mmCIF file of C-alpha atoms in Angstrom:
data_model
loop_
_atom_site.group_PDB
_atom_site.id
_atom_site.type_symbol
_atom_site.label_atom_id
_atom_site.label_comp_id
_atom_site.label_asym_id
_atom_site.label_seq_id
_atom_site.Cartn_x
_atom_site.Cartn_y
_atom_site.Cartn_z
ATOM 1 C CA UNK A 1 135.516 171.667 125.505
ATOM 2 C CA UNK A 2 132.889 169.530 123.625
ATOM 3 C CA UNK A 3 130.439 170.828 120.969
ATOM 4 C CA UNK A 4 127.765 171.847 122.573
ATOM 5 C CA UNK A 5 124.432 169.237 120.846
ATOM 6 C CA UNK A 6 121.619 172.138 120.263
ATOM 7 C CA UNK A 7 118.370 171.141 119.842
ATOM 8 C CA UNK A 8 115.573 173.012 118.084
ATOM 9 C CA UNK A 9 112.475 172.259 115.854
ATOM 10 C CA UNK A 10 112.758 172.550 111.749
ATOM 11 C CA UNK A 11 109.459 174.929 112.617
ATOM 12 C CA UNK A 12 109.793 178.438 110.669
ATOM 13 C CA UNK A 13 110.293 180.903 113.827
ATOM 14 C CA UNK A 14 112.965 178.259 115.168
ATOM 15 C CA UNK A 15 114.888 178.535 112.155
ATOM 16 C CA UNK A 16 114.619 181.667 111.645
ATOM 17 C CA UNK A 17 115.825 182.556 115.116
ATOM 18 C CA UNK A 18 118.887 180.574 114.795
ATOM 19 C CA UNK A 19 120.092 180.736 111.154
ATOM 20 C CA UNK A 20 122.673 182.832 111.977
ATOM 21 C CA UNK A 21 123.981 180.835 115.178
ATOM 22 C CA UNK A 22 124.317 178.072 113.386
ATOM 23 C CA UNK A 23 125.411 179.285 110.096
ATOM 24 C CA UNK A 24 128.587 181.429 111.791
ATOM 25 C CA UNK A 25 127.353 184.915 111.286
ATOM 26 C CA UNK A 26 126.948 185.385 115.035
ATOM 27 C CA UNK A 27 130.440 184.396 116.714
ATOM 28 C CA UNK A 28 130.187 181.929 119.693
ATOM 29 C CA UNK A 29 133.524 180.438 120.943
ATOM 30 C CA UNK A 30 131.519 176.695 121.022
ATOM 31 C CA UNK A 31 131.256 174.749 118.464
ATOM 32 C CA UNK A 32 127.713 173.445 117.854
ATOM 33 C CA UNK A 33 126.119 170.385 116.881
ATOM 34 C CA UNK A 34 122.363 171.402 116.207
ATOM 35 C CA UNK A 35 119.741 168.412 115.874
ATOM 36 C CA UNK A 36 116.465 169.389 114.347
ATOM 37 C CA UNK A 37 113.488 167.492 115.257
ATOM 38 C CA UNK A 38 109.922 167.587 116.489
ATOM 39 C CA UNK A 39 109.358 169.601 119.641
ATOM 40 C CA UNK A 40 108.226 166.180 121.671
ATOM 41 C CA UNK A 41 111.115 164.441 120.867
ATOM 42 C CA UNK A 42 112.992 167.279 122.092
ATOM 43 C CA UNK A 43 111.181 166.820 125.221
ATOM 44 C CA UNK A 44 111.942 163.321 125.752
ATOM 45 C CA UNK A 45 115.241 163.840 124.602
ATOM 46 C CA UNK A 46 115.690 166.417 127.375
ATOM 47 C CA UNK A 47 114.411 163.921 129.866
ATOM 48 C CA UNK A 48 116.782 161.635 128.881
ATOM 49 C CA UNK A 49 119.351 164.073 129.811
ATOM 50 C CA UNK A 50 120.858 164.003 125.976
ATOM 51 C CA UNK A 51 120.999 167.988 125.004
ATOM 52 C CA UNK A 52 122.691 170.381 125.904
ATOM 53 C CA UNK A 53 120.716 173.407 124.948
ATOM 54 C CA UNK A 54 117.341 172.512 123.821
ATOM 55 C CA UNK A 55 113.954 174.535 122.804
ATOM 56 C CA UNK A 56 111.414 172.894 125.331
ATOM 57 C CA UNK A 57 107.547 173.009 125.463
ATOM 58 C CA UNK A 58 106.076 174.086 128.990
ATOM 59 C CA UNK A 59 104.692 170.478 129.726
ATOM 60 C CA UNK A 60 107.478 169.251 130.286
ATOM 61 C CA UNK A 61 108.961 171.657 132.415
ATOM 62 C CA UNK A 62 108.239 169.785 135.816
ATOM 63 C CA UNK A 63 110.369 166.555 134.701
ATOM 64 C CA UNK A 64 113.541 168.213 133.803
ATOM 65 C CA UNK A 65 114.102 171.607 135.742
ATOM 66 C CA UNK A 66 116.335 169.509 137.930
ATOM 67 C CA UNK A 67 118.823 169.918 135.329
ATOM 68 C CA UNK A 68 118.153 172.765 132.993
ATOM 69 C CA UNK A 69 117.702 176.007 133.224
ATOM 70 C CA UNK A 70 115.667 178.223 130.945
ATOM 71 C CA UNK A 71 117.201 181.264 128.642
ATOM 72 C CA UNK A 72 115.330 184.383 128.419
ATOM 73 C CA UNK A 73 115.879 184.405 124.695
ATOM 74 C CA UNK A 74 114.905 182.377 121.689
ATOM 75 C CA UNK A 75 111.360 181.122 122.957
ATOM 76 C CA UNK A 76 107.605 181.553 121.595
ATOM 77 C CA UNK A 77 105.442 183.511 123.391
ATOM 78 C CA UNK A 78 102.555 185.713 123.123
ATOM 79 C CA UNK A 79 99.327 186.730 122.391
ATOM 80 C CA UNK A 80 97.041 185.192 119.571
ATOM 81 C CA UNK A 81 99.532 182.158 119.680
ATOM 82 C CA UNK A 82 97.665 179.346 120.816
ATOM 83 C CA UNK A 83 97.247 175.971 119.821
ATOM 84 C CA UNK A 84 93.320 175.683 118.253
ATOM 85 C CA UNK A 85 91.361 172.336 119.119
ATOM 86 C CA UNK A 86 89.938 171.254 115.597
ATOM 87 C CA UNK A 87 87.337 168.746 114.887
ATOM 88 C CA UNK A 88 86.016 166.974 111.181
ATOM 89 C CA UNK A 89 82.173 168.222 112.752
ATOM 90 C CA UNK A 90 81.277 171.310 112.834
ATOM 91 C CA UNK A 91 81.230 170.849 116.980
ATOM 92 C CA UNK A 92 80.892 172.927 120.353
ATOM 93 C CA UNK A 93 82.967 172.194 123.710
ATOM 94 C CA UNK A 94 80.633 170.069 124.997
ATOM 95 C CA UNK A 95 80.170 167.787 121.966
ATOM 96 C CA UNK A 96 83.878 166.699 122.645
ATOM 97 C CA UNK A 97 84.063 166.774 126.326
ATOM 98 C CA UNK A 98 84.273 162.541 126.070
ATOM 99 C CA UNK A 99 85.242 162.211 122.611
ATOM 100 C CA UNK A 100 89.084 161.158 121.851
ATOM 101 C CA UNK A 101 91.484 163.723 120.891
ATOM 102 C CA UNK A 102 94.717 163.860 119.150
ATOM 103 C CA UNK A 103 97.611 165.491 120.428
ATOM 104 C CA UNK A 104 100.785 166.665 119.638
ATOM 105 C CA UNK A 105 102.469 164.878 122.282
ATOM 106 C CA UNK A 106 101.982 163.954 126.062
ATOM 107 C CA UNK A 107 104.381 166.533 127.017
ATOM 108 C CA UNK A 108 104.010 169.748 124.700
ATOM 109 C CA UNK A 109 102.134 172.697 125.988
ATOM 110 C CA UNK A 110 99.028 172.062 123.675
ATOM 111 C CA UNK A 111 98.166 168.821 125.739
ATOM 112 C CA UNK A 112 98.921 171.076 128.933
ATOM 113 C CA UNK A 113 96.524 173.511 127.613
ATOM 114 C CA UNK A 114 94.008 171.102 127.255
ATOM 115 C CA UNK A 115 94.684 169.170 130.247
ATOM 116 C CA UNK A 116 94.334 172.748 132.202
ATOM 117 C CA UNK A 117 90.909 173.944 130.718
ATOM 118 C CA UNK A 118 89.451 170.937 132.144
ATOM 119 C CA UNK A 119 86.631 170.306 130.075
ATOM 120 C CA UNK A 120 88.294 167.270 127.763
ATOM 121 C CA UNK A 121 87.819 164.038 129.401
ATOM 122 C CA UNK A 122 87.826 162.191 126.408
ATOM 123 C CA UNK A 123 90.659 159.847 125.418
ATOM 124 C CA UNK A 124 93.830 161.160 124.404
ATOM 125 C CA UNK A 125 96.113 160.098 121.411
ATOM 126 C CA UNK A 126 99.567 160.960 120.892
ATOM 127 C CA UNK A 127 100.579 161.878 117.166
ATOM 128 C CA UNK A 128 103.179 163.700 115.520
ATOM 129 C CA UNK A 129 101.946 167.341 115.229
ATOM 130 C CA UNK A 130 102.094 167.137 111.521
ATOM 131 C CA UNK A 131 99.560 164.125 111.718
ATOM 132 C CA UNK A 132 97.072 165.546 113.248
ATOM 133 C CA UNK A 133 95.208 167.029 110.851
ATOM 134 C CA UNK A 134 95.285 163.988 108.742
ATOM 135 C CA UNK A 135 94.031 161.773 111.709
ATOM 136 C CA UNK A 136 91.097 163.971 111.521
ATOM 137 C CA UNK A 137 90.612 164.262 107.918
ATOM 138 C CA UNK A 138 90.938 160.396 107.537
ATOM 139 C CA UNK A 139 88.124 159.949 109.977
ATOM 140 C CA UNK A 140 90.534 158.132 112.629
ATOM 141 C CA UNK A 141 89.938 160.764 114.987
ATOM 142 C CA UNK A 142 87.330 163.261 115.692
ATOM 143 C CA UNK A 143 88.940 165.893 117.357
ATOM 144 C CA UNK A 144 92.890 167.413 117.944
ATOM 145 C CA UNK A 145 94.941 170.272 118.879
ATOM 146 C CA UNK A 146 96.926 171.914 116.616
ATOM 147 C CA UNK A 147 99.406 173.538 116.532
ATOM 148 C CA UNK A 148 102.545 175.585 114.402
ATOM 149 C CA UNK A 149 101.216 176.552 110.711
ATOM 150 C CA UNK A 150 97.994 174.292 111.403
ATOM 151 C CA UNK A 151 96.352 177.229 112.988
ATOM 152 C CA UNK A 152 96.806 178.839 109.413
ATOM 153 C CA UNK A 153 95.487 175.933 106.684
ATOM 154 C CA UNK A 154 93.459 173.982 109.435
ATOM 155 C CA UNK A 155 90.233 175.357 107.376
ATOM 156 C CA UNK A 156 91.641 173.969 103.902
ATOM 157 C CA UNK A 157 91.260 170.694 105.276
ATOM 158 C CA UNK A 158 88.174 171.155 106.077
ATOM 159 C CA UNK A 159 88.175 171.160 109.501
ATOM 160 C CA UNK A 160 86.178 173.600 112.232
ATOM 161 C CA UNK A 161 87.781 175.126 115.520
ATOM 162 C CA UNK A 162 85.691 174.305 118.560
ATOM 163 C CA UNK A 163 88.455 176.375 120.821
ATOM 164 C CA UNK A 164 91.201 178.809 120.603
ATOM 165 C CA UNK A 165 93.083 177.236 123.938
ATOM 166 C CA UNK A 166 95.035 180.168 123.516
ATOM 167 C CA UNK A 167 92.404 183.168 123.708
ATOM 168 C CA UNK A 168 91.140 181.496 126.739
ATOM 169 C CA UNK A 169 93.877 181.327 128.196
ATOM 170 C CA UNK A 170 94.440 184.905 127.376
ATOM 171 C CA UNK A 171 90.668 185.430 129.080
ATOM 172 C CA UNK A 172 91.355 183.907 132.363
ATOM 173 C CA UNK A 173 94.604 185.380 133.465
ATOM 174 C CA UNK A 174 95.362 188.394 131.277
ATOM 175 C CA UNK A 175 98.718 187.480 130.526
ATOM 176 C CA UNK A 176 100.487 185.951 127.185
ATOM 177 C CA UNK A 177 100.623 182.485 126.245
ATOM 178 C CA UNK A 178 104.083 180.793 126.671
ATOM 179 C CA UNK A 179 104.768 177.702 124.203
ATOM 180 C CA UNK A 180 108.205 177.188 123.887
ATOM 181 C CA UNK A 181 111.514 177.790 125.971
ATOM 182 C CA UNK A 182 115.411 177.747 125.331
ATOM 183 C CA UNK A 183 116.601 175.467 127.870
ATOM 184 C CA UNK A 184 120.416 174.682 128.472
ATOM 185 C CA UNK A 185 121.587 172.405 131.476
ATOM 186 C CA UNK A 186 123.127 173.959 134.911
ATOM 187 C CA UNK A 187 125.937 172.355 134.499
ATOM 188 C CA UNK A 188 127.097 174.725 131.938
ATOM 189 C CA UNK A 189 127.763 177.146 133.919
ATOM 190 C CA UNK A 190 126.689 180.734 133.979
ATOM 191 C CA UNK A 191 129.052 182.741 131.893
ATOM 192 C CA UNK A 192 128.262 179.983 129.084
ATOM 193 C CA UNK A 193 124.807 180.333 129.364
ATOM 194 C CA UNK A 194 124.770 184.310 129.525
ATOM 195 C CA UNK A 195 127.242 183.777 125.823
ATOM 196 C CA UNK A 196 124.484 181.844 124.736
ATOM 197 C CA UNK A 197 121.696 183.739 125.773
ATOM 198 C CA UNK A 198 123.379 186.789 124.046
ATOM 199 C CA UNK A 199 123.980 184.889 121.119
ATOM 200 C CA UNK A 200 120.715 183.842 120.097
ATOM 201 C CA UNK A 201 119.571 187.441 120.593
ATOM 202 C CA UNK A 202 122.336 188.595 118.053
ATOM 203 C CA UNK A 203 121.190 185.340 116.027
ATOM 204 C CA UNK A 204 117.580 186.996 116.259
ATOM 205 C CA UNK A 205 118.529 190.584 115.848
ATOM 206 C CA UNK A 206 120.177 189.243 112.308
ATOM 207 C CA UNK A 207 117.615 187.549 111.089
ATOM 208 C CA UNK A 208 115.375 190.712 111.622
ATOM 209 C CA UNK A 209 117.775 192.899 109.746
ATOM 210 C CA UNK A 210 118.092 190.856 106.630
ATOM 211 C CA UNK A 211 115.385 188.108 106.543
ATOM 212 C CA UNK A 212 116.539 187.318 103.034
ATOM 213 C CA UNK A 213 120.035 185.575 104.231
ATOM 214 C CA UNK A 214 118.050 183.130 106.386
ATOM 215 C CA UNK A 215 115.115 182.521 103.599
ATOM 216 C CA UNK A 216 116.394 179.309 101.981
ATOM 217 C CA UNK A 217 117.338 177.516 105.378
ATOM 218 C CA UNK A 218 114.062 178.375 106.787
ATOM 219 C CA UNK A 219 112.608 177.034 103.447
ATOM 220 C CA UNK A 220 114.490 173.816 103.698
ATOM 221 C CA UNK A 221 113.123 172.875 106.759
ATOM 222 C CA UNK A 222 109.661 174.491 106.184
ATOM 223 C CA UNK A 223 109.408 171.483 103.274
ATOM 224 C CA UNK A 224 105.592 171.959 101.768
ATOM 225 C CA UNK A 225 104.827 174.510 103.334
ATOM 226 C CA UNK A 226 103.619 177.821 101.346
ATOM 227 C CA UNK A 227 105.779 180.783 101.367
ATOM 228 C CA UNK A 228 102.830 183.203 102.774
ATOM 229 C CA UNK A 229 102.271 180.647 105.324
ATOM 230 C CA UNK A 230 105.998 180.804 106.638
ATOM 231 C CA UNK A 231 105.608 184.432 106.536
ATOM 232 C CA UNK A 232 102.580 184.520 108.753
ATOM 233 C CA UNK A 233 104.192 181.635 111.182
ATOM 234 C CA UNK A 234 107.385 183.579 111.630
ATOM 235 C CA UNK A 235 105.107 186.918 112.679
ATOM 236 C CA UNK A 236 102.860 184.812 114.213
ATOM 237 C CA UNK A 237 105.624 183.380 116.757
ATOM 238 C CA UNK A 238 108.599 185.387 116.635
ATOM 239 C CA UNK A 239 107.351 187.706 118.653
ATOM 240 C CA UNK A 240 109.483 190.945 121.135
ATOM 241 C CA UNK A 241 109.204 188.175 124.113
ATOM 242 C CA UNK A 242 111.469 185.976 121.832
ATOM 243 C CA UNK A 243 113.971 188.573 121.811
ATOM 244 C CA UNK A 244 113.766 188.800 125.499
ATOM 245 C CA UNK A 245 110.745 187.465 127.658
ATOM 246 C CA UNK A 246 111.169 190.191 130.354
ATOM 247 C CA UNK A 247 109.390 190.547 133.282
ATOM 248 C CA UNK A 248 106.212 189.855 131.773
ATOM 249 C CA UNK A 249 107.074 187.005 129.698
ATOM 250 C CA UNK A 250 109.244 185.060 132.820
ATOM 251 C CA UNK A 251 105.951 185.714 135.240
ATOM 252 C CA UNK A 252 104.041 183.911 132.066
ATOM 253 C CA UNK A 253 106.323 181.405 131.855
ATOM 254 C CA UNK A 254 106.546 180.671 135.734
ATOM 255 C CA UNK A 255 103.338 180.627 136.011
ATOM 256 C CA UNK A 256 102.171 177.963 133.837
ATOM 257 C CA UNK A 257 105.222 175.668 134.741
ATOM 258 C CA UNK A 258 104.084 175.697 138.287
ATOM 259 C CA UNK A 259 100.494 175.024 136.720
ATOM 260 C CA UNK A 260 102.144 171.862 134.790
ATOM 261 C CA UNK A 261 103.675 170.872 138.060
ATOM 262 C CA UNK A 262 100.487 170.713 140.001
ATOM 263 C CA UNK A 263 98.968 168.561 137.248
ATOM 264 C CA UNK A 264 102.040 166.106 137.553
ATOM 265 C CA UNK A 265 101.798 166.120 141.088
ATOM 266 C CA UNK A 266 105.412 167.951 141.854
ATOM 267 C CA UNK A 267 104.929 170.485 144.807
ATOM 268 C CA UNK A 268 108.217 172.128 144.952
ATOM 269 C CA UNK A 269 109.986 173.321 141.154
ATOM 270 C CA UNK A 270 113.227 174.095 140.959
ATOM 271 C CA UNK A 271 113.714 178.058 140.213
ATOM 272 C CA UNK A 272 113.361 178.148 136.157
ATOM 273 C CA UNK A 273 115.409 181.133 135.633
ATOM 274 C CA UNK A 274 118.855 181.846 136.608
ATOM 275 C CA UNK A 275 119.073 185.296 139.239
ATOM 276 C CA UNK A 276 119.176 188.637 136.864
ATOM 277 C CA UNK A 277 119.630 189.139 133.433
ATOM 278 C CA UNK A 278 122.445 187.610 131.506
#
């Protein structure tokens, strides 16, 4: 059997989540291969076919359901989670409806967000997440979405929220926010995607009972940031849904992937859960 490649972002409630996976305190007859990057790589790496388990954002949902199936463990989802459109200006909605805006990628579920509320017809550009704040503060940008631990230091730079695309999403459908998935192709099969599953909540469930054993490999990966602010992002994002979404969380989650498909034009989705509960 081949080591399974796992992909997942160096983001606090990612690594914190998986420490124990991928340090060996949770058993999982696989052997792993984990590859840390940027959530929008990890999107285009999953449309490239190239992981085999993979945290995903929504948007991208519609171009790779064909092949993957999502795990009702190990996402981010919830209430006061969104991502928070930011501009240098102290500036309202309408100021930016036709001004350019940077975004964390084409298919992450900030630019869904956006794309979704409608109002943004402005250009968009595509930066790293971690640039951009500094787009904005260099003046090479007016406006972006941010998201991860920008929602917590966005105001040391500086900067002004115009919208929470979070709380209205919140407003208009009553329901909490998906951002993220575990994703892990069909093709594995569904007794190694229930061992999985139920790995990741054990990986979880550690992590909870002694955060200290996962604090310097969150930290390593965390880089700059402060140790308050990888506090607040892991209670911020880990949330009970990432434990298990539930009914609640997979209606959230269906529902805005069938929302992403409309927008890319894809009438028919492939089911994005598996029958029942692994």
């Amino acid at each position: 059997m081949h080591p399974l490649s796992l992909g997942i972002s160096p983001c606090p409630n990612d690594t914190f989540i998986f420490h124990a996976l991928l340090s060996g305190l949770v058993p999982l007859p696989e052997t792993i291969q984990p590859r840390l990057q940027d959530v929008e790589e990890l999107n285009k790496l999953a449309i490239r076919g190239e992981l085999d388990v993979t945290k995903l954002s929504i948007g991208v949902l519609p171009f790779v359901l064909e092949e993957y199936v999502l795990l009702r463990s190990g996402g981010a989802l919830g209430f006061g989670v969104g991502p928070l459109l930011v501009a240098r200006e102290p500036l309202g909605v309408e100021d930016c409806r036709n001004l350019p805006i940077a975004v964390p990628g084409r298919y992450t579920t900030a630019n869904l967000l956006l794309e979704l509320h409608g109002a943004f017809q402005g250009p968009r550009r595509e930066l790293v997440f971690d640039q951009v704040m500094p787009a904005l503060t260099a003046a090479e940008c007016p406006c972006g979405v941010i998201i991860h631990e920008g929602r917590f230091t966005y105001r040391e730079k500086g900067l002004y929220k115009v919208l929470d695309l979070g709380e209205w999403w919140e407003r208009q459908y009553e329901i909490p926010l998906p951002l993220g998935v575990i994703a892990a192709r069909r093709s594995l099969g569904r007794a190694r995607i229930a061992a999985l599953e139920d790995a990741i909540r054990r990986s979880l469930r550690c992590a909870r009972l002694s955060p200290e054993s996962c604090r310097d490999f969150v930290r390593r990966y965390a880089q700059e940031m402060h140790e308050d602010v990888i506090e607040r992002h892991i209670e911020t994002f880990v949330t009970a849904f990432s434990l298990d979404l539930g009914p609640a969380g997979e209606a959230a989650v269906s529902m805005l992937a069938h929302k992403a498909a409309a927008l890319a034009g894809k009438d028919v989705l492939p089911a994005p859960f598996l029958p029942g509960h692994a």
